[in-house]
Each structure stands twice: as C-alpha cells, then as structure tokens.
C-alpha positions as CSV (number, residue, x, y, z in Angstrom):
1,M,14.1,-25.4,15.2
2,N,11.6,-24.8,12.3
3,F,10.9,-21.8,9.9
4,K,7.9,-20.6,12.0
5,Q,10.3,-19.9,14.6
6,L,12.5,-18.0,12.3
7,S,9.6,-16.2,11.0
8,Y,8.8,-15.3,14.6
9,F,12.0,-13.9,15.3
10,Q,12.2,-11.9,12.3
11,D,8.9,-10.3,13.3
12,I,10.0,-9.5,16.7
13,V,13.5,-7.8,15.7
14,R,11.2,-5.9,12.8
15,T,8.7,-4.7,15.3
16,G,10.7,-4.3,18.4
17,S,8.2,-5.8,20.5
18,F,7.1,-9.3,21.4
19,T,3.9,-8.4,22.0
20,E,3.4,-6.8,18.5
21,A,5.0,-9.6,16.9
22,A,2.6,-11.9,18.6
23,E,-0.4,-9.8,17.5
24,E,0.5,-10.0,13.8
25,N,0.7,-13.9,14.1
26,F,-2.3,-14.2,16.2
27,I,-0.8,-15.9,19.0
28,S,-0.4,-14.7,22.6
29,Q,2.7,-13.1,23.8
30,S,3.6,-15.8,26.3
31,A,3.4,-18.3,23.4
32,M,5.5,-16.0,21.4
33,S,8.3,-15.8,24.4
34,Q,8.3,-19.8,24.6
35,Q,8.9,-20.3,21.0
36,M,11.9,-17.8,21.3
37,K,13.1,-19.7,24.6
38,S,12.9,-22.9,23.0
39,L,15.0,-21.3,19.9
40,E,17.7,-20.2,21.9
41,E,17.7,-23.6,23.9
42,E,18.1,-25.4,20.6
43,L,20.7,-22.8,19.4
44,G,22.8,-23.1,22.5
45,V,22.9,-19.3,22.8
46,T,21.1,-16.1,23.9
47,L,19.6,-14.1,21.0
48,F,18.0,-11.5,23.3
49,E,19.1,-9.2,26.5
50,R,16.0,-8.5,28.1
51,K,15.5,-5.4,30.0
52,N,12.2,-4.3,31.8
53,R,9.8,-4.2,29.0
54,G,12.2,-4.0,26.2
55,F,15.3,-5.8,24.6
56,H,18.2,-5.5,22.4
57,L,19.9,-8.4,20.2
58,T,23.0,-10.0,21.5
59,R,25.9,-10.2,19.2
60,A,24.8,-13.8,18.7
61,G,21.3,-12.5,18.0
62,K,22.7,-9.9,15.5
63,F,24.4,-12.7,13.6
64,F,21.6,-14.9,13.5
65,Y,19.2,-12.3,12.3
66,Q,21.3,-11.3,9.3
67,K,21.6,-15.0,8.2
68,S,18.1,-16.2,9.2
69,Q,16.5,-13.2,7.0
70,R,18.3,-14.3,3.9
71,L,17.5,-18.1,4.9
72,L,13.8,-17.2,5.6
73,E,13.8,-15.4,2.3
74,D,15.1,-18.4,0.3
75,Y,12.6,-20.9,2.1
76,N,9.3,-18.9,1.2
77,G,10.5,-18.3,-2.2
78,L,11.3,-21.9,-2.8
79,V,7.9,-23.0,-1.3
80,A,6.3,-20.4,-3.9
81,D,8.0,-21.3,-6.8
82,T,7.6,-25.1,-6.1
83,Q,4.0,-24.9,-5.7
84,V,3.7,-22.7,-8.8
85,L,5.6,-25.2,-10.9
86,T,3.8,-28.5,-9.5
87,G,0.6,-27.1,-9.4
88,T,0.0,-29.1,-6.4
89,Q,-1.3,-26.4,-4.0
90,P,-3.2,-23.4,-4.8
91,V,-0.9,-20.3,-5.2
92,S,-1.9,-16.6,-3.9
93,M,-0.7,-13.7,-5.5
94,R,-1.2,-10.5,-3.0
95,I,-1.8,-7.1,-4.5
96,G,-2.1,-3.9,-2.8
97,L,-4.3,-1.2,-4.5
98,L,-4.5,2.4,-3.7
99,W,-7.8,3.9,-2.3
100,G,-10.0,4.4,-5.5
101,M,-8.3,2.1,-7.9
102,T,-11.6,-0.1,-8.2
103,E,-12.8,3.0,-10.0
104,S,-10.4,2.3,-12.7
105,V,-10.2,-0.8,-15.0
106,L,-8.8,-2.8,-12.3
107,P,-11.9,-4.8,-11.8
108,Q,-11.6,-6.0,-15.3
109,I,-7.7,-6.7,-15.1
110,L,-8.5,-8.9,-12.1
111,A,-11.1,-10.9,-13.7
112,E,-9.2,-11.6,-16.8
113,F,-6.2,-12.7,-15.0
114,K,-8.4,-15.1,-12.7
115,E,-10.0,-16.5,-15.9
116,R,-6.6,-17.0,-17.6
117,F,-5.1,-18.4,-14.5
118,P,-7.7,-19.9,-12.0
119,S,-5.2,-21.7,-10.0
120,V,-3.8,-18.7,-8.6
121,Q,-5.7,-17.0,-5.6
122,L,-5.8,-13.5,-5.6
123,E,-5.5,-11.4,-2.4
124,I,-6.4,-7.7,-2.6
125,M,-5.5,-5.1,0.0
126,V,-7.1,-1.5,-0.4
127,G,-5.3,1.1,1.6
128,S,-3.3,4.3,1.9
129,H,0.0,4.9,-0.1
130,E,1.7,4.3,3.5
131,E,-0.2,1.1,4.2
132,I,0.4,-0.5,0.8
133,G,3.8,0.6,0.6
134,T,4.9,-0.7,4.1
135,A,3.2,-4.0,3.4
136,L,5.2,-4.5,0.1
137,R,8.4,-3.4,2.0
138,Q,7.6,-6.4,4.5
139,Q,7.1,-8.7,2.0
140,K,3.4,-9.0,2.8
141,L,2.3,-8.0,-0.7
142,D,3.9,-9.2,-3.9
143,M,3.2,-6.2,-5.8
144,T,1.2,-2.5,-5.3
145,I,-0.3,-0.2,-7.8
146,S,0.1,3.2,-6.7
147,D,1.1,6.6,-7.3
148,Q,4.9,7.6,-6.9
149,R,5.6,9.6,-3.5
150,K,9.0,8.5,-2.6
151,A,12.4,8.3,-4.6
152,F,12.5,5.4,-6.5
153,S,14.8,2.4,-5.0
154,G,16.9,0.3,-6.9
155,N,15.5,-2.9,-5.2
156,Y,12.1,-2.5,-6.8
157,A,10.8,-2.4,-10.3
158,N,8.6,0.5,-11.1
159,I,6.8,0.4,-14.2
160,C,4.7,3.2,-15.2
161,L,1.0,1.9,-16.2
162,T,-0.9,5.0,-16.9
163,S,-1.8,8.7,-15.8
164,F,-4.8,9.9,-14.4
165,P,-6.0,13.7,-14.2
166,L,-6.2,15.3,-11.0
167,Y,-10.2,16.2,-10.3
168,I,-12.0,18.2,-7.6
169,R,-15.2,17.3,-5.9
170,V,-17.4,19.5,-4.1
171,G,-21.0,19.5,-2.8
172,H,-23.9,21.0,-5.0
173,T,-24.0,23.9,-2.8
174,H,-20.3,24.7,-2.8
175,P,-19.3,28.3,-4.4
176,L,-17.4,26.2,-7.0
177,S,-20.2,23.8,-8.0
178,Q,-21.0,25.4,-11.3
179,S,-17.5,25.3,-12.4
180,K,-16.2,23.5,-15.6
181,S,-12.7,23.4,-14.4
182,V,-10.8,25.3,-11.6
183,Q,-7.3,26.5,-10.9
184,M,-5.2,25.5,-8.2
185,K,-5.0,29.4,-7.1
186,D,-8.6,29.4,-6.9
187,L,-8.8,26.6,-4.1
188,Q,-6.7,28.7,-1.3
189,V,-9.8,30.0,0.3
190,Y,-11.4,26.8,1.0
191,P,-10.3,23.7,3.0
192,A,-8.9,20.5,1.2
193,L,-10.4,17.3,2.3
194,L,-8.0,14.5,2.5
195,L,-8.4,10.8,3.0
196,A,-6.0,9.5,5.6
197,V,-5.3,6.8,8.2
198,K,-5.3,7.9,11.7
199,G,-1.8,8.8,12.7
200,Q,-0.6,9.6,9.1
201,E,-2.2,12.9,8.4
202,K,0.8,14.8,8.6
203,I,2.3,12.4,5.8
204,E,-0.9,13.2,3.4
205,S,-0.8,16.9,4.1
206,D,2.7,17.0,3.5
207,Y,2.6,15.5,0.1
208,Y,-0.4,17.4,-1.1
209,R,1.5,20.7,-0.1
210,D,4.8,20.3,-0.9
211,N,4.6,17.7,-4.0
212,L,1.4,18.9,-5.4
213,G,1.5,22.5,-4.4
214,F,-2.0,22.7,-2.5
215,Q,-2.0,25.9,-0.2
216,S,-5.3,25.0,1.6
217,E,-5.9,24.4,5.1
218,F,-6.3,20.8,5.3
219,N,-9.2,18.7,6.8
220,F,-9.4,15.0,7.1
221,A,-11.7,11.9,6.6
222,Y,-11.0,8.3,7.4
223,S,-13.3,6.6,5.0
224,P,-14.8,7.5,1.4
225,E,-18.1,7.2,3.3
226,E,-17.0,10.0,5.8
227,A,-15.8,12.0,3.2
228,A,-19.1,12.0,1.0
229,L,-20.5,13.2,4.3
230,Q,-18.1,16.0,5.1
231,L,-18.5,17.5,1.5
232,M,-22.5,17.4,1.9
233,V,-22.3,20.0,5.0
234,S,-18.9,21.9,4.3
235,T,-17.5,23.9,2.0
236,A,-14.4,21.8,1.6
237,Y,-13.2,20.5,-1.5
238,F,-11.9,16.7,-2.3
239,P,-9.0,16.2,-4.6
240,F,-9.0,12.8,-6.3
241,E,-7.7,11.1,-9.5
242,K,-10.4,10.7,-12.2
243,M,-9.8,7.0,-12.9
244,T,-12.9,6.4,-15.2
245,T,-14.9,7.8,-17.8
246,K,-18.0,6.2,-16.4
247,A,-20.6,7.7,-14.4
248,T,-19.7,8.7,-10.7
249,S,-20.2,5.6,-8.3
250,N,-23.3,6.1,-6.2
251,L,-21.6,7.3,-3.2
252,Y,-20.5,10.6,-5.0
253,C,-23.6,10.7,-7.0
254,E,-25.1,13.8,-5.7
255,Y,-21.6,16.1,-6.0
256,C,-19.9,18.0,-8.5
257,E,-16.7,17.3,-10.3
258,F,-14.3,19.1,-12.4
259,P,-10.6,18.8,-13.3
260,L,-7.9,20.8,-11.6
261,L,-5.5,23.1,-13.8
262,Q,-2.3,24.6,-13.2
263,N,-1.4,27.4,-15.6
264,Q,-4.4,26.1,-17.6
265,Q,-3.0,22.7,-18.2
266,P,-4.6,19.7,-16.5
267,I,-2.6,18.1,-13.9
268,E,-1.7,14.4,-14.1
269,R,-0.2,11.7,-11.6
270,D,1.5,8.9,-12.8
271,Y,0.6,5.3,-11.4
272,F,3.1,2.4,-11.2
273,L,3.2,-1.2,-10.3
274,F,5.7,-2.0,-7.9
275,Y,7.6,-5.2,-7.1
276,H,10.4,-6.4,-5.4
277,L,13.2,-7.3,-7.8
278,E,14.6,-10.2,-5.6
279,H,11.0,-11.5,-4.6
280,A,9.1,-11.2,-7.9
281,H,5.9,-13.5,-8.1
282,P,6.0,-16.3,-10.8
283,Y,3.0,-14.5,-12.4
284,T,4.0,-11.0,-12.3
285,E,4.9,-10.8,-15.9
286,D,1.4,-12.3,-16.7
287,F,-0.3,-9.9,-14.8
288,L,2.0,-7.0,-16.0
289,E,0.9,-7.9,-19.4
290,I,-2.6,-7.7,-18.8
291,A,-2.6,-4.4,-17.0
292,K,-0.4,-3.0,-19.7
293,R,-3.3,-3.9,-22.4
294,Y,-6.2,-2.6,-20.2
295,F,-4.4,0.7,-19.2
296,R,-2.7,1.8,-22.5
C-alpha cells in the first residue's frame, strides 16, 4: 500500500466515480480499478460493493475512508512542511483568485512575494467563486482571495483584505452611457450580463438577485472576451468590482463605466483571504503580511 493508492481511494469516494477520479489523476479507468484491486488484496478486505456502473462502500470501506483521510492529510502536511524547512526541494503555494483580480494590486503582491521567497513556486488559478471555493475545500488550493457568498465556516480563516466599489459597464451606444453614476432601480429595464461557468448560471443569478438586489433579466457570458462583445451589440450592462484607479484594460477601452449607487450611497463589496485552518501553508502569514500592506 502506498500514499498514491490512498489518494486514489479518497478521490473515488469524493467524486463517486472511478472514471471521474481517473480523469482527475490523468490515468485510465482500468488503471484506477487495478490500483483499487491491489489495495483490497493487500488489506484483505473488500472496500467497494460494485453494482452495475456504480458502487457503495462496505463497512470496512467506510472505516478505511475515515482513517485514511486523516492519514493522507497528515502525510501531505508532513511532506510540505519538511520541504519548506529543509529547502531541499521547491515548494509550491497554490492561490485561487476570483475573475478580475488581476486588475487589482495582486500582480504587485505576487511579484514582491516571489522576490522575497524565490524558492516558493506560485501556482495561480483564476475562476468563478464556485470554482476556486470548491478547489479550496478539496485542498487543491492553499488559499483563495474572493468575495463572501456563503456563511463563514469555523474551519477556515476569513481575513478581510479590502473593499471594492460596485461599478456598471455599458457600451458607448447604451442609453446610460453618459451617466456619471446610476441607481439600482434605474437598471431594472435593462438585462444584466454576468460572467459564469457553464452549469452554474443559476448560482450566479440567484446571488446577484437575492444578495445584491439586482432585479433585471440575466444574460450570461462565459469569458471576459465574450462579455465585451455582448456589451458592444446589446443594451445589457455588466456589474463588476472596480479594483483599480488606473485606466481600463484594452479589452474594455471602448466602454463606459460608472459607480452603482443604492439610496445615493456607493455599494461596496468586501474581499477576503480564505484558507483552511488545519492545512495552512507555511508561507501563509508571509503572503498575508504583503497583501495587507498593498490593499490597505
């Protein structure tokens, strides 16, 4: 038995599928099945009850899942911490960023961190709130920086870094293009354009309607480039957080932007650094110290 087999076993249980677990680990389904067969033979027990195309865990499988989960977590933590302390191997730190964060001071933060800690390899994932949140829960990321969309969990640190004002972006021919600012109620007659991952459209629209108070019809784009094109040819508006005072990126240089107000007051959204308290990366505090200095 080896730790790779334990990792495969955990992935199968988490995904509920041999095929999906195999795809995540870039091996064939048959190779994944053979690894589990070898694991069962070595343990001398049956872990899975296979039926048609599905499976469920046996009593022994449930017990092994619970115990091996903590063992694998401890092993991964031991490896990471040993690498950091000895400096014998490059150490990676995986950071998840919400769409649009590259327009903020994040590039400067990453550059200073890399300059101060050149042995740490930074791996950056940019995606939707659901994508990076799921990756953090699955321990595929060490930390994320994003807005808050769910109740805080006691298992995770949630450190407020900054607040960004909510803005509206429209094309030059839009009826609101000459506005200096706009009230939430003035947007109801126009469709809202949201960035989304396919299959997660309802999650995005529910959040903007129920939590932020948007009452418009919702349309969706699946990349910043698609959003820019849709704004050019429609009366849709695009809500976003204004993360910099610098000129708009070339992608949106032909569009108009102005703050969104509620009862004449700017709407601001807090952004947090999230990480699992039991699996904090050894360099988390160093990264946080740099981030706080730039954002504040």
